[in-house]
GROMACS .gro file of C-alpha atoms in nm:
model
  307
    1MET     CA    1  25.423  16.057  -7.764
    2ASN     CA    2  25.406  16.360  -7.526
    3LYS     CA    3  25.715  16.402  -7.320
    4LYS     CA    4  25.488  16.481  -7.023
    5LEU     CA    5  25.276  16.164  -7.061
    6LYS     CA    6  25.551  15.952  -7.086
    7PRO     CA    7  25.694  15.940  -6.714
    8LEU     CA    8  25.343  15.925  -6.592
    9LEU     CA    9  25.300  15.602  -6.800
   10ILE     CA   10  25.625  15.457  -6.665
   11SER     CA   11  25.519  15.508  -6.283
   12LEU     CA   12  25.184  15.364  -6.358
   13ILE     CA   13  25.327  15.045  -6.496
   14VAL     CA   14  25.585  15.005  -6.228
   15LEU     CA   15  25.281  15.055  -5.964
   16ILE     CA   16  25.066  14.777  -6.126
   17ILE     CA   17  25.401  14.562  -6.152
   18LEU     CA   18  25.439  14.598  -5.773
   19LEU     CA   19  25.080  14.521  -5.686
   20ILE     CA   20  25.107  14.199  -5.885
   21ILE     CA   21  25.370  14.091  -5.689
   22PHE     CA   22  25.280  14.195  -5.327
   23LEU     CA   23  24.896  14.128  -5.340
   24PRO     CA   24  24.905  13.749  -5.331
   25LYS     CA   25  25.128  13.753  -5.040
   26ILE     CA   26  24.915  13.997  -4.835
   27PHE     CA   27  24.611  13.786  -4.880
   28SER     CA   28  24.781  13.458  -4.807
   29SER     CA   29  24.917  13.589  -4.466
   30GLY     CA   30  24.577  13.734  -4.366
   31GLU     CA   31  24.420  13.374  -4.427
   32SER     CA   32  24.664  13.201  -4.265
   33GLU     CA   33  24.623  13.384  -3.948
   34MET     CA   34  24.253  13.344  -3.963
   35THR     CA   35  24.277  12.981  -4.021
   36THR     CA   36  24.574  12.929  -3.761
   37PHE     CA   37  24.403  12.748  -3.449
   38ASN     CA   38  24.524  12.949  -3.132
   39PRO     CA   39  24.472  12.725  -2.843
   40ASN     CA   40  24.502  13.016  -2.568
   41ARG     CA   41  24.171  13.162  -2.705
   42MET     CA   42  23.948  12.901  -2.543
   43ASN     CA   43  24.118  12.972  -2.210
   44VAL     CA   44  24.028  13.356  -2.214
   45VAL     CA   45  23.921  13.463  -1.856
   46ILE     CA   46  23.604  13.734  -1.863
   47PRO     CA   47  23.618  13.917  -1.535
   48VAL     CA   48  23.306  13.947  -1.363
   49THR     CA   49  23.136  14.121  -1.032
   50ALA     CA   50  22.932  13.875  -0.859
   51HIS     CA   51  22.685  13.970  -0.540
   52ILE     CA   52  22.587  13.697  -0.301
   53VAL     CA   53  22.221  13.772  -0.209
   54SER     CA   54  22.021  13.645   0.106
   55TYR     CA   55  21.667  13.666   0.275
   56GLU     CA   56  21.624  14.022   0.369
   57THR     CA   57  21.321  14.243   0.496
   58LEU     CA   58  21.224  14.489   0.251
   59SER     CA   59  21.056  14.839   0.386
   60ASN     CA   60  20.823  14.994   0.156
   61LYS     CA   61  20.879  15.381   0.223
   62ILE     CA   62  20.724  15.720   0.098
   63PHE     CA   63  20.961  16.015   0.121
   64SER     CA   64  20.765  16.353   0.096
   65THR     CA   65  20.800  16.703   0.222
   66GLY     CA   66  20.585  16.884   0.444
   67THR     CA   67  20.528  17.166   0.677
   68VAL     CA   68  20.527  17.199   1.096
   69LEU     CA   69  20.195  17.347   1.233
   70ALA     CA   70  20.117  17.450   1.574
   71ASN     CA   71  19.857  17.295   1.760
   72GLU     CA   72  19.638  17.562   1.775
   73GLU     CA   73  19.721  17.893   1.607
   74VAL     CA   74  19.515  18.262   1.564
   75GLU     CA   75  19.593  18.592   1.441
   76LEU     CA   76  19.457  18.845   1.715
   77ARG     CA   77  19.233  19.113   1.569
   78SER     CA   78  18.954  19.326   1.702
   79GLU     CA   79  18.610  19.290   1.643
   80ILE     CA   80  18.537  19.692   1.627
   81SER     CA   81  18.747  19.968   1.508
   82GLY     CA   82  18.885  20.204   1.794
   83LYS     CA   83  19.198  20.337   1.980
   84ILE     CA   84  19.395  20.099   2.178
   85ILE     CA   85  19.395  20.196   2.550
   86GLN     CA   86  19.580  19.914   2.730
   87ILE     CA   87  19.804  19.621   2.628
   88HIS     CA   88  19.828  19.353   2.898
   89PHE     CA   89  20.047  19.104   2.737
   90SER     CA   90  20.448  19.072   2.702
   91GLU     CA   91  20.572  18.958   2.356
   92GLY     CA   92  20.679  18.568   2.358
   93ARG     CA   93  20.526  18.528   2.683
   94PHE     CA   94  20.268  18.246   2.787
   95VAL     CA   95  19.897  18.338   2.849
   96SER     CA   96  19.586  18.179   2.991
   97LYS     CA   97  19.285  18.119   2.798
   98GLY     CA   98  19.058  18.396   2.899
   99ASP     CA   99  19.339  18.632   2.996
  100LEU     CA  100  19.281  19.011   2.889
  101LEU     CA  101  19.540  19.080   2.623
  102VAL     CA  102  19.439  19.418   2.475
  103LYS     CA  103  19.160  19.689   2.555
  104ILE     CA  104  19.018  19.937   2.322
  105ASN     CA  105  18.851  20.240   2.407
  106ASP     CA  106  18.462  20.187   2.502
  107ALA     CA  107  18.394  20.537   2.689
  108ASP     CA  108  18.107  20.598   2.475
  109LEU     CA  109  17.970  20.250   2.522
  110GLN     CA  110  17.983  20.280   2.909
  111ALA     CA  111  17.804  20.601   2.885
  112GLU     CA  112  17.548  20.459   2.667
  113LEU     CA  113  17.562  20.136   2.908
  114ARG     CA  114  17.490  20.362   3.215
  115LYS     CA  115  17.164  20.522   3.048
  116ALA     CA  116  17.023  20.184   2.921
  117GLU     CA  117  17.056  20.021   3.290
  118SER     CA  118  16.871  20.344   3.425
  119LYS     CA  119  16.599  20.279   3.158
  120VAL     CA  120  16.565  19.922   3.266
  121LYS     CA  121  16.566  20.013   3.655
  122LEU     CA  122  16.279  20.256   3.550
  123MET     CA  123  16.070  20.007   3.355
  124GLU     CA  124  16.109  19.730   3.631
  125ASP     CA  125  15.980  19.987   3.882
  126ARG     CA  126  15.687  20.065   3.640
  127GLU     CA  127  15.617  19.686   3.549
  128THR     CA  128  15.576  19.593   3.906
  129ARG     CA  129  15.339  19.877   3.994
  130HIS     CA  130  15.125  19.781   3.653
  131LYS     CA  131  15.117  19.454   3.776
  132GLN     CA  132  14.981  19.522   4.119
  133LEU     CA  133  14.723  19.729   3.955
  134VAL     CA  134  14.617  19.449   3.689
  135GLU     CA  135  14.572  19.239   3.977
  136ASN     CA  136  14.333  19.460   4.132
  137GLN     CA  137  14.175  19.501   3.790
  138MET     CA  138  14.263  19.878   3.799
  139ILE     CA  139  14.402  19.867   3.438
  140SER     CA  140  14.340  19.665   3.166
  141ARG     CA  141  14.568  19.347   3.090
  142GLU     CA  142  14.670  19.525   2.731
  143ASP     CA  143  14.822  19.808   2.945
  144TYR     CA  144  15.028  19.577   3.174
  145GLU     CA  145  15.146  19.383   2.842
  146ASN     CA  146  15.250  19.683   2.689
  147THR     CA  147  15.473  19.795   3.002
  148PHE     CA  148  15.616  19.437   3.006
  149ASN     CA  149  15.726  19.463   2.645
  150GLU     CA  150  15.874  19.808   2.703
  151LEU     CA  151  16.082  19.639   2.996
  152GLU     CA  152  16.193  19.341   2.757
  153ALA     CA  153  16.288  19.594   2.509
  154SER     CA  154  16.519  19.789   2.741
  155LYS     CA  155  16.688  19.492   2.866
  156ALA     CA  156  16.760  19.399   2.503
  157GLU     CA  157  16.909  19.710   2.445
  158ARG     CA  158  17.118  19.686   2.760
  159ASP     CA  159  17.261  19.344   2.665
  160LEU     CA  160  17.326  19.494   2.332
  161ILE     CA  161  17.571  19.743   2.457
  162LYS     CA  162  17.737  19.508   2.699
  163ALA     CA  163  17.792  19.272   2.408
  164GLN     CA  164  17.941  19.565   2.230
  165ILE     CA  165  18.154  19.667   2.516
  166ASP     CA  166  18.275  19.275   2.542
  167LYS     CA  167  18.409  19.323   2.185
  168THR     CA  168  18.636  19.603   2.302
  169GLU     CA  169  18.840  19.361   2.505
  170ILE     CA  170  19.045  19.102   2.343
  171ARG     CA  171  19.100  18.788   2.521
  172ALA     CA  172  19.320  18.472   2.471
  173PRO     CA  173  19.119  18.223   2.329
  174PHE     CA  174  19.332  17.923   2.444
  175ASN     CA  175  19.653  17.871   2.638
  176GLY     CA  176  19.954  17.973   2.421
  177VAL     CA  177  20.274  18.197   2.366
  178VAL     CA  178  20.191  18.552   2.223
  179GLY     CA  179  20.405  18.629   1.931
  180LEU     CA  180  20.552  18.997   1.839
  181ARG     CA  181  20.301  19.269   1.872
  182GLU     CA  182  20.245  19.472   1.564
  183VAL     CA  183  20.059  19.759   1.753
  184SER     CA  184  20.146  20.002   2.036
  185GLU     CA  185  19.912  20.166   2.273
  186GLY     CA  186  19.733  20.472   2.117
  187SER     CA  187  19.717  20.272   1.791
  188PHE     CA  188  19.388  20.307   1.602
  189VAL     CA  189  19.308  19.930   1.485
  190THR     CA  190  19.040  19.788   1.252
  191THR     CA  191  18.877  19.451   1.199
  192SER     CA  192  19.154  19.379   0.951
  193THR     CA  193  19.453  19.485   1.180
  194ILE     CA  194  19.656  19.207   1.290
  195ILE     CA  195  19.756  19.261   1.691
  196ALA     CA  196  19.973  18.982   1.732
  197ARG     CA  197  19.972  18.616   1.681
  198LEU     CA  198  19.886  18.327   1.967
  199GLN     CA  199  20.012  17.963   1.918
  200ASN     CA  200  19.970  17.642   2.150
  201LEU     CA  201  20.280  17.463   2.120
  202SER     CA  202  20.163  17.159   2.352
  203ASN     CA  203  20.168  16.950   2.023
  204LEU     CA  204  20.313  17.025   1.688
  205LYS     CA  205  20.130  16.888   1.364
  206ILE     CA  206  20.277  16.809   1.028
  207ASP     CA  207  20.093  16.876   0.705
  208PHE     CA  208  20.209  16.667   0.384
  209ALA     CA  209  20.107  16.510   0.085
  210ILE     CA  210  20.157  16.151  -0.089
  211PRO     CA  211  20.078  16.033  -0.446
  212GLN     CA  212  19.736  15.901  -0.530
  213LYS     CA  213  19.876  15.528  -0.565
  214TYR     CA  214  19.974  15.526  -0.207
  215ALA     CA  215  19.643  15.658  -0.075
  216SER     CA  216  19.500  15.304   0.034
  217MET     CA  217  19.814  15.221   0.178
  218VAL     CA  218  19.818  15.469   0.450
  219LYS     CA  219  19.559  15.462   0.753
  220ILE     CA  220  19.534  15.680   1.093
  221SER     CA  221  19.796  15.594   1.362
  222ASP     CA  222  20.059  15.523   1.116
  223GLU     CA  223  20.387  15.613   1.236
  224LEU     CA  224  20.629  15.871   1.037
  225PHE     CA  225  20.961  15.995   1.086
  226PHE     CA  226  21.086  16.328   0.993
  227ASN     CA  227  21.358  16.582   1.015
  228ILE     CA  228  21.406  16.969   0.962
  229SER     CA  229  21.659  17.161   0.756
  230GLY     CA  230  21.972  17.181   0.938
  231SER     CA  231  21.940  16.882   1.167
  232ASP     CA  232  21.951  16.525   1.117
  233PHE     CA  233  21.768  16.424   1.415
  234GLN     CA  234  21.470  16.220   1.345
  235TYR     CA  235  21.152  16.318   1.544
  236LYS     CA  236  20.866  16.082   1.548
  237ALA     CA  237  20.492  16.152   1.466
  238ARG     CA  238  20.168  15.959   1.421
  239ILE     CA  239  19.897  16.025   1.137
  240TYR     CA  240  19.563  16.123   1.273
  241ALA     CA  241  19.379  16.307   1.002
  242ILE     CA  242  19.352  16.193   0.647
  243GLU     CA  243  19.200  16.451   0.364
  244PRO     CA  244  18.901  16.234   0.246
  245LYS     CA  245  18.950  16.367  -0.117
  246ILE     CA  246  19.242  16.345  -0.365
  247ASP     CA  247  19.354  16.690  -0.479
  248PRO     CA  248  19.249  16.696  -0.844
  249SER     CA  249  19.541  16.951  -0.933
  250THR     CA  250  19.844  16.789  -0.805
  251ARG     CA  251  19.663  16.392  -0.751
  252THR     CA  252  19.808  16.386  -0.415
  253LEU     CA  253  19.619  16.316  -0.047
  254LYS     CA  254  19.675  16.575   0.207
  255LEU     CA  255  19.754  16.398   0.555
  256ARG     CA  256  19.824  16.564   0.919
  257ALA     CA  257  20.029  16.387   1.179
  258ILE     CA  258  20.086  16.513   1.528
  259CYS     CA  259  20.385  16.502   1.747
  260THR     CA  260  20.329  16.471   2.100
  261ALA     CA  261  20.667  16.497   2.242
  262SER     CA  262  20.791  16.797   2.333
  263TYR     CA  263  21.096  16.915   2.147
  264GLY     CA  264  21.255  17.261   2.217
  265ASP     CA  265  21.403  17.314   1.838
  266LEU     CA  266  21.091  17.259   1.661
  267PHE     CA  267  20.929  17.540   1.549
  268PRO     CA  268  20.593  17.627   1.369
  269GLY     CA  269  20.617  17.675   0.977
  270ALA     CA  270  20.956  17.499   0.964
  271PHE     CA  271  21.003  17.258   0.643
  272ALA     CA  272  21.021  16.905   0.711
  273ASN     CA  273  21.144  16.606   0.522
  274VAL     CA  274  20.904  16.310   0.582
  275GLU     CA  275  20.941  15.954   0.560
  276VAL     CA  276  20.613  15.721   0.579
  277ASN     CA  277  20.676  15.325   0.667
  278LEU     CA  278  20.413  15.154   0.482
  279LYS     CA  279  20.473  14.788   0.480
  280GLU     CA  280  20.750  14.534   0.537
  281THR     CA  281  20.801  14.233   0.333
  282GLU     CA  282  20.988  13.932   0.495
  283GLN     CA  283  21.252  13.733   0.327
  284ALA     CA  284  21.281  13.941   0.019
  285VAL     CA  285  21.565  13.896  -0.212
  286LEU     CA  286  21.739  14.211  -0.321
  287ILE     CA  287  21.970  14.246  -0.594
  288PRO     CA  288  22.164  14.539  -0.751
  289THR     CA  289  21.991  14.744  -0.998
  290ILE     CA  290  22.353  14.708  -1.216
  291ALA     CA  291  22.247  14.325  -1.251
  292ILE     CA  292  21.951  14.359  -1.416
  293VAL     CA  293  21.968  14.323  -1.757
  294PRO     CA  294  21.686  14.485  -2.014
  295GLU     CA  295  21.554  14.274  -2.287
  296LEU     CA  296  21.279  14.336  -2.549
  297LYS     CA  297  20.981  14.153  -2.355
  298GLY     CA  298  21.117  14.226  -1.997
  299GLN     CA  299  21.434  14.212  -1.774
  300SER     CA  300  21.657  13.919  -1.679
  301VAL     CA  301  21.925  13.863  -1.439
  302TYR     CA  302  22.248  13.603  -1.431
  303SER     CA  303  22.243  13.386  -1.165
  304GLY     CA  304  22.425  13.118  -0.982
  305TRP     CA  305  22.438  12.899  -0.668
  306CYS     CA  306  22.737  12.909  -0.419
  307LYS     CA  307  22.804  12.600  -0.190
   0.00000   0.00000   0.00000
């Protein structure tokens, strides 16, 4: 026999003998442990966390985001192009409806107006004379009507010049606060030039949107609460207008609320977190989410009675 194989065979024989001796003991000890009755196993306590529930009032709320708007807002622009010769407002100050804010150069129009008024006066005198002549049958009725039409055309031309002069005066369309002006005296402005912005801050509005599924749950005069970034104070407002169409791109319904109270720290354009109370359910039973056990056909919860 090969000398290299002899030690290997001896080691293998010894290993087989050891397995024959010890394997039965190992299996017998495992079976004894499984079959041995342990009375403490029946008394094992499994810790659980219980939650005592009671009837509560459930408030169904919608949380959304919106924007604070002024009651009225307008960008002041000129209806005609020209040079500003006078500015009659101060930045950040209150102005009343009808106040003259900006005056644009109208020297050429004033000259045309004087010419038109002179022509009107001349035609009025002529019309008076022709009226007397036609009454005395000294001229034909047709000649008088021609004179009368010329008079009306002259008046129309005069009124047109006056309307153009009115466009050189920018007046406040409503009571409000004028913002920062974008021009100075001597500036040449066009119809696209923003002179300043006028805002009525007597009431503030809040624009926001809610998901389509809640569209039937909101109505006019519903109350809502909102706060702005940097403040935890809850402001109140009421819905006063609802868009009659769902936005097809976002599937949301746009609403507008009005805040009638005067708050000095609210500014138009601010970002608002909106909370709308839809409906309250009396005597609702609320349970923690962690207590709900998902199942194949639904969900279940373990419950018990406390005496």
